[in-house]
Amino acid sequence: MVYFRLLPALVAASFALSWGTVSAQPIPESEVSLLQEMVRFLTGSNQDTQILPGQLANSLPEDLPLPEGAETVGSILRNSDSSARILLKVAQSLEEVFSSYQQQLLDANWQYLDSNSTNQGFLAVEPSEDTGDEMFKYASYCSPSESSLLLISLTSTQPQGNSQTLVEVELLESFNSGLQDSPVSICSQSGIDSPLPNLPPPADAFIGSGSNDGFRSDVEIESDLDAKALIDHYNRQFQQTNWTQIDSGEGELLEWSLWNFEDEQGRNWQGLLTITEVQNVPGQYSAYVQVIEQLPNN
């Protein structure tokens, strides 16, 4: 999985000259190639991923609005699942951006998906009293045709005392769960309570950008723990919410576990949890979790 946390830093350092509005000016080809290689090296992505610093993807649907007044940081496209991630920045507070962008989406007939919980999936901190000062906000929407899933993640930053919000927009044209025999669209689950546990981080871990729609959550983690210790930490939280582990494994950079759960309505669920080391960047990880209803075979 590819994340944007390193991309803004590269952009800020490498092409202050090329910030633009949503319709950003093209960057010289030599600079684009260099930035692409830098981001691939730092994120561990492969040639299946296309990185467009300072540019929007050309394949965005015409009915997808973007936040008004946004500046384009860049786009990341993955050919394998036809997904697109776009990073934008807006010179407004998080609440202002969220409120106005949500209204844009609703006016364009995108359907807001209520995750039914504010504390599901990966959390930046342990659940606590609301301070009224949010730094992160997530939401998800279905396209008018219910053929695309849109995940938005907002992060509040305050450079030199000025309100600024980073907006990550992820568009999934075809939702593929990665779980066998579970061809269920997130859009069709909008009225179902998700059993995804809340997943607070280990002590002293730094949680970066990510997305969360109540059924699927991903996040960046910076920690002194290794991948095995990280997945053990999150596995315990699945166990504490009565999920049953049915499988697990590891690869060169990957730790994963597979889970089973039956809710109070008798619905069967599978959960997938993965921790992936960011190649060549010690202490950096990509964490992903998803739960999906297991439908009976007809």
XYZ file of C-alpha atoms in Angstrom:
298
model
C 0.000 0.000 0.000
C 1.294 3.485 -0.807
C 0.842 6.453 1.489
C 1.273 10.178 1.124
C 3.059 11.123 4.319
C 6.446 11.345 2.592
C 5.090 12.949 -0.566
C 4.237 16.369 0.955
C 7.734 16.643 2.425
C 9.303 15.867 -0.940
C 7.018 18.315 -2.669
C 7.694 21.110 -0.200
C 11.441 20.603 -0.458
C 11.701 19.899 -4.160
C 9.270 22.096 -6.019
C 8.041 25.102 -4.115
C 8.034 26.623 -7.587
C 5.314 24.305 -8.857
C 2.437 24.537 -6.348
C -0.741 25.121 -8.259
C -4.476 25.039 -7.969
C -6.480 21.897 -8.650
C -5.498 22.245 -12.315
C -1.754 22.316 -11.596
C 0.789 23.197 -14.262
C 2.870 20.243 -15.553
C 6.290 19.773 -13.963
C 9.379 19.307 -16.187
C 9.745 15.647 -17.108
C 13.209 15.362 -15.542
C 11.892 16.562 -12.164
C 8.877 14.228 -12.337
C 11.098 11.192 -12.976
C 13.382 12.071 -10.078
C 10.499 12.634 -7.649
C 8.816 9.414 -8.745
C 11.965 7.425 -8.029
C 12.414 9.129 -4.659
C 8.837 8.373 -3.579
C 9.058 4.765 -4.819
C 12.280 4.284 -2.870
C 10.885 5.791 0.345
C 7.489 4.037 0.196
C 8.633 0.689 -1.190
C 6.143 0.886 -4.084
C 6.713 -0.879 -7.396
C 6.312 -0.199 -11.098
C 2.590 -0.991 -10.853
C 2.306 2.422 -9.174
C 2.281 5.666 -11.145
C 3.251 8.793 -9.196
C 2.255 12.235 -10.482
C 3.777 15.024 -8.339
C 1.812 18.256 -8.604
C -0.763 16.726 -10.958
C -4.239 15.248 -10.894
C -5.046 11.863 -12.378
C -6.558 12.171 -15.851
C -9.015 9.329 -15.221
C -11.113 10.975 -12.492
C -14.872 10.796 -13.143
C -16.500 14.032 -14.260
C -19.037 13.903 -11.421
C -16.351 13.825 -8.693
C -15.939 17.300 -7.169
C -12.717 18.327 -5.428
C -12.487 20.818 -2.558
C -12.833 24.423 -3.649
C -9.600 26.418 -3.519
C -7.446 23.308 -3.162
C -3.803 23.138 -4.265
C -2.601 19.884 -5.797
C 0.251 18.067 -4.055
C 0.120 15.000 -6.291
C -1.578 11.765 -7.291
C -0.733 8.081 -6.940
C -2.352 5.555 -9.290
C -2.297 1.773 -8.972
C -2.959 -0.231 -12.118
C -3.648 -3.509 -10.293
C -6.901 -2.329 -8.680
C -7.675 0.829 -10.705
C -7.398 2.981 -7.581
C -6.340 6.605 -7.425
C -5.109 8.637 -4.461
C -4.919 12.409 -4.608
C -3.328 14.711 -2.039
C -4.505 18.302 -1.839
C -3.985 21.163 0.599
C -6.539 23.826 1.499
C -5.871 27.057 3.401
C -8.814 26.555 5.760
C -9.479 24.780 9.045
C -10.326 21.078 9.103
C -13.975 21.710 10.033
C -14.395 24.332 7.292
C -12.947 22.017 4.646
C -14.933 18.988 5.792
C -18.234 20.871 5.931
C -17.881 22.550 2.525
C -16.466 19.468 0.760
C -19.163 17.193 2.128
C -21.800 19.610 0.834
C -20.129 19.583 -2.605
C -20.275 15.783 -2.683
C -23.891 15.607 -1.498
C -24.916 18.229 -4.077
C -23.307 15.999 -6.741
C -25.398 13.021 -5.484
C -22.576 11.144 -3.762
C -23.971 9.105 -0.871
C -22.425 9.547 2.575
C -21.718 6.246 4.342
C -22.190 6.313 8.088
C -19.645 4.000 9.694
C -21.857 3.857 12.858
C -18.837 4.461 15.073
C -16.235 7.158 15.630
C -13.807 4.713 17.237
C -13.348 1.891 14.725
C -10.201 0.816 12.956
C -6.802 2.356 13.572
C -6.847 5.231 16.047
C -4.247 7.949 16.448
C -4.554 7.849 20.255
C -6.301 5.871 22.948
C -10.060 6.709 23.036
C -10.552 9.676 25.386
C -12.820 12.589 26.148
C -13.565 14.863 23.184
C -11.344 17.942 23.375
C -13.197 19.763 20.604
C -9.931 20.173 18.660
C -9.856 17.500 15.958
C -6.640 16.850 14.043
C -7.952 14.036 11.802
C -11.284 13.344 10.140
C -12.382 10.491 7.867
C -15.458 9.911 5.733
C -16.548 7.691 2.855
C -19.041 8.059 0.036
C -20.561 6.006 -2.770
C -20.836 7.404 -6.280
C -24.331 8.099 -7.681
C -24.094 4.830 -9.661
C -22.761 2.937 -6.578
C -19.890 1.701 -8.764
C -17.141 3.687 -7.004
C -16.141 4.108 -3.384
C -14.604 7.410 -2.267
C -12.545 7.635 0.925
C -11.470 11.035 2.214
C -8.991 11.709 5.005
C -8.402 15.199 6.391
C -5.392 16.162 8.515
C -5.149 19.539 10.208
C -1.817 21.360 10.050
C -1.035 24.859 11.275
C 2.119 26.191 9.594
C 3.219 29.415 11.304
C -0.159 29.774 12.985
C -2.229 29.628 9.783
C -5.048 27.134 9.349
C -4.291 24.532 6.717
C -5.748 21.123 5.961
C -4.273 18.252 3.964
C -6.973 16.337 2.109
C -6.323 12.797 0.866
C -8.906 11.524 -1.612
C -8.894 7.830 -2.561
C -11.156 6.580 -5.349
C -11.777 2.844 -5.726
C -13.457 2.007 -9.011
C -13.907 -1.669 -8.196
C -13.740 -2.768 -4.583
C -11.757 -5.958 -4.091
C -11.649 -7.255 -0.541
C -8.836 -9.761 -0.965
C -10.920 -12.316 0.948
C -12.090 -15.451 -0.867
C -15.834 -15.984 -1.477
C -16.683 -12.494 -0.210
C -17.766 -10.408 -3.231
C -19.568 -7.785 -1.106
C -19.493 -4.097 -2.064
C -18.938 -1.581 0.705
C -21.740 0.483 -0.827
C -24.211 -2.324 -0.133
C -23.125 -2.469 3.533
C -24.029 1.121 4.391
C -26.948 0.121 6.636
C -25.056 -2.589 8.530
C -23.245 -2.091 11.824
C -19.576 -2.899 11.349
C -17.864 -5.181 13.898
C -14.444 -3.658 13.145
C -12.708 -3.205 16.527
C -11.174 0.065 17.615
C -7.407 -0.280 17.337
C -5.434 2.200 19.462
C -1.684 2.311 18.800
C 1.185 0.961 20.897
C 2.776 3.313 23.407
C 5.192 5.825 21.844
C 4.102 4.983 18.267
C 3.452 7.846 15.841
C 0.332 7.474 13.674
C 0.419 9.220 10.302
C -2.121 9.696 7.530
C -4.620 7.052 6.514
C -8.275 6.397 5.768
C -11.212 4.802 7.546
C -14.741 3.971 6.420
C -15.863 1.755 9.324
C -15.259 -1.499 7.423
C -11.762 -0.783 6.163
C -8.953 1.213 7.744
C -5.363 1.909 6.812
C -2.718 4.046 8.434
C 1.001 4.756 8.580
C 2.857 3.818 11.753
C 6.272 4.953 12.951
C 7.503 2.760 15.806
C 10.588 1.213 17.365
C 8.716 -2.118 17.471
C 9.265 -4.658 14.702
C 6.426 -5.865 12.456
C 5.841 -9.014 14.548
C 5.445 -7.010 17.750
C 3.112 -4.548 16.021
C 0.768 -7.208 14.665
C 0.788 -8.962 18.062
C -0.349 -5.671 19.632
C -3.297 -5.350 17.229
C -4.092 -9.099 17.311
C -4.731 -8.791 21.050
C -7.359 -6.124 20.372
C -9.172 -8.462 17.974
C -9.094 -11.194 20.619
C -10.474 -8.813 23.268
C -13.552 -8.163 21.080
C -14.301 -11.903 20.644
C -12.842 -12.391 17.171
C -11.316 -15.830 16.518
C -7.992 -16.076 14.713
C -8.150 -18.669 11.909
C -4.822 -18.134 10.154
C -1.649 -16.046 10.108
C 1.577 -15.777 8.182
C 4.580 -13.687 7.278
C 6.623 -12.669 4.260
C 9.817 -10.769 3.670
C 8.219 -7.433 4.643
C 4.728 -8.552 5.689
C 2.926 -9.906 8.766
C -0.751 -10.861 8.433
C -3.580 -12.488 10.349
C -7.060 -13.682 9.345
C -10.040 -13.587 11.694
C -13.614 -14.830 12.047
C -16.579 -13.329 13.944
C -20.333 -13.906 14.322
C -22.373 -10.853 15.333
C -25.585 -10.724 17.387
C -27.699 -10.957 14.227
C -25.967 -14.198 13.221
C -23.988 -12.613 10.382
C -20.572 -14.173 9.765
C -17.609 -11.875 9.182
C -14.010 -12.282 8.131
C -11.267 -9.837 9.051
C -7.859 -9.301 7.496
C -5.047 -7.479 9.313
C -1.662 -6.734 7.726
C 1.482 -4.900 8.833
C 3.934 -4.124 6.023
C 7.405 -2.714 6.512
C 8.224 0.246 4.278
C 11.200 -0.981 2.311
C 14.523 0.650 3.196
C 12.934 2.929 5.828
C 13.543 1.474 9.328
C 10.687 1.903 11.791
C 8.090 2.818 9.122
C 5.064 0.576 8.527
C 1.825 0.485 6.559
C -1.049 -1.062 8.526
C -4.272 -2.282 6.904
C -7.400 -3.879 8.329
C -10.691 -4.850 6.724
C -13.809 -6.701 7.830
C -16.348 -8.028 5.372
C -19.538 -10.021 5.692
C -19.240 -13.626 4.563
C -22.352 -14.348 2.531
C -23.724 -17.906 2.304
C -23.017 -19.695 -0.957
C -26.166 -20.155 -3.026
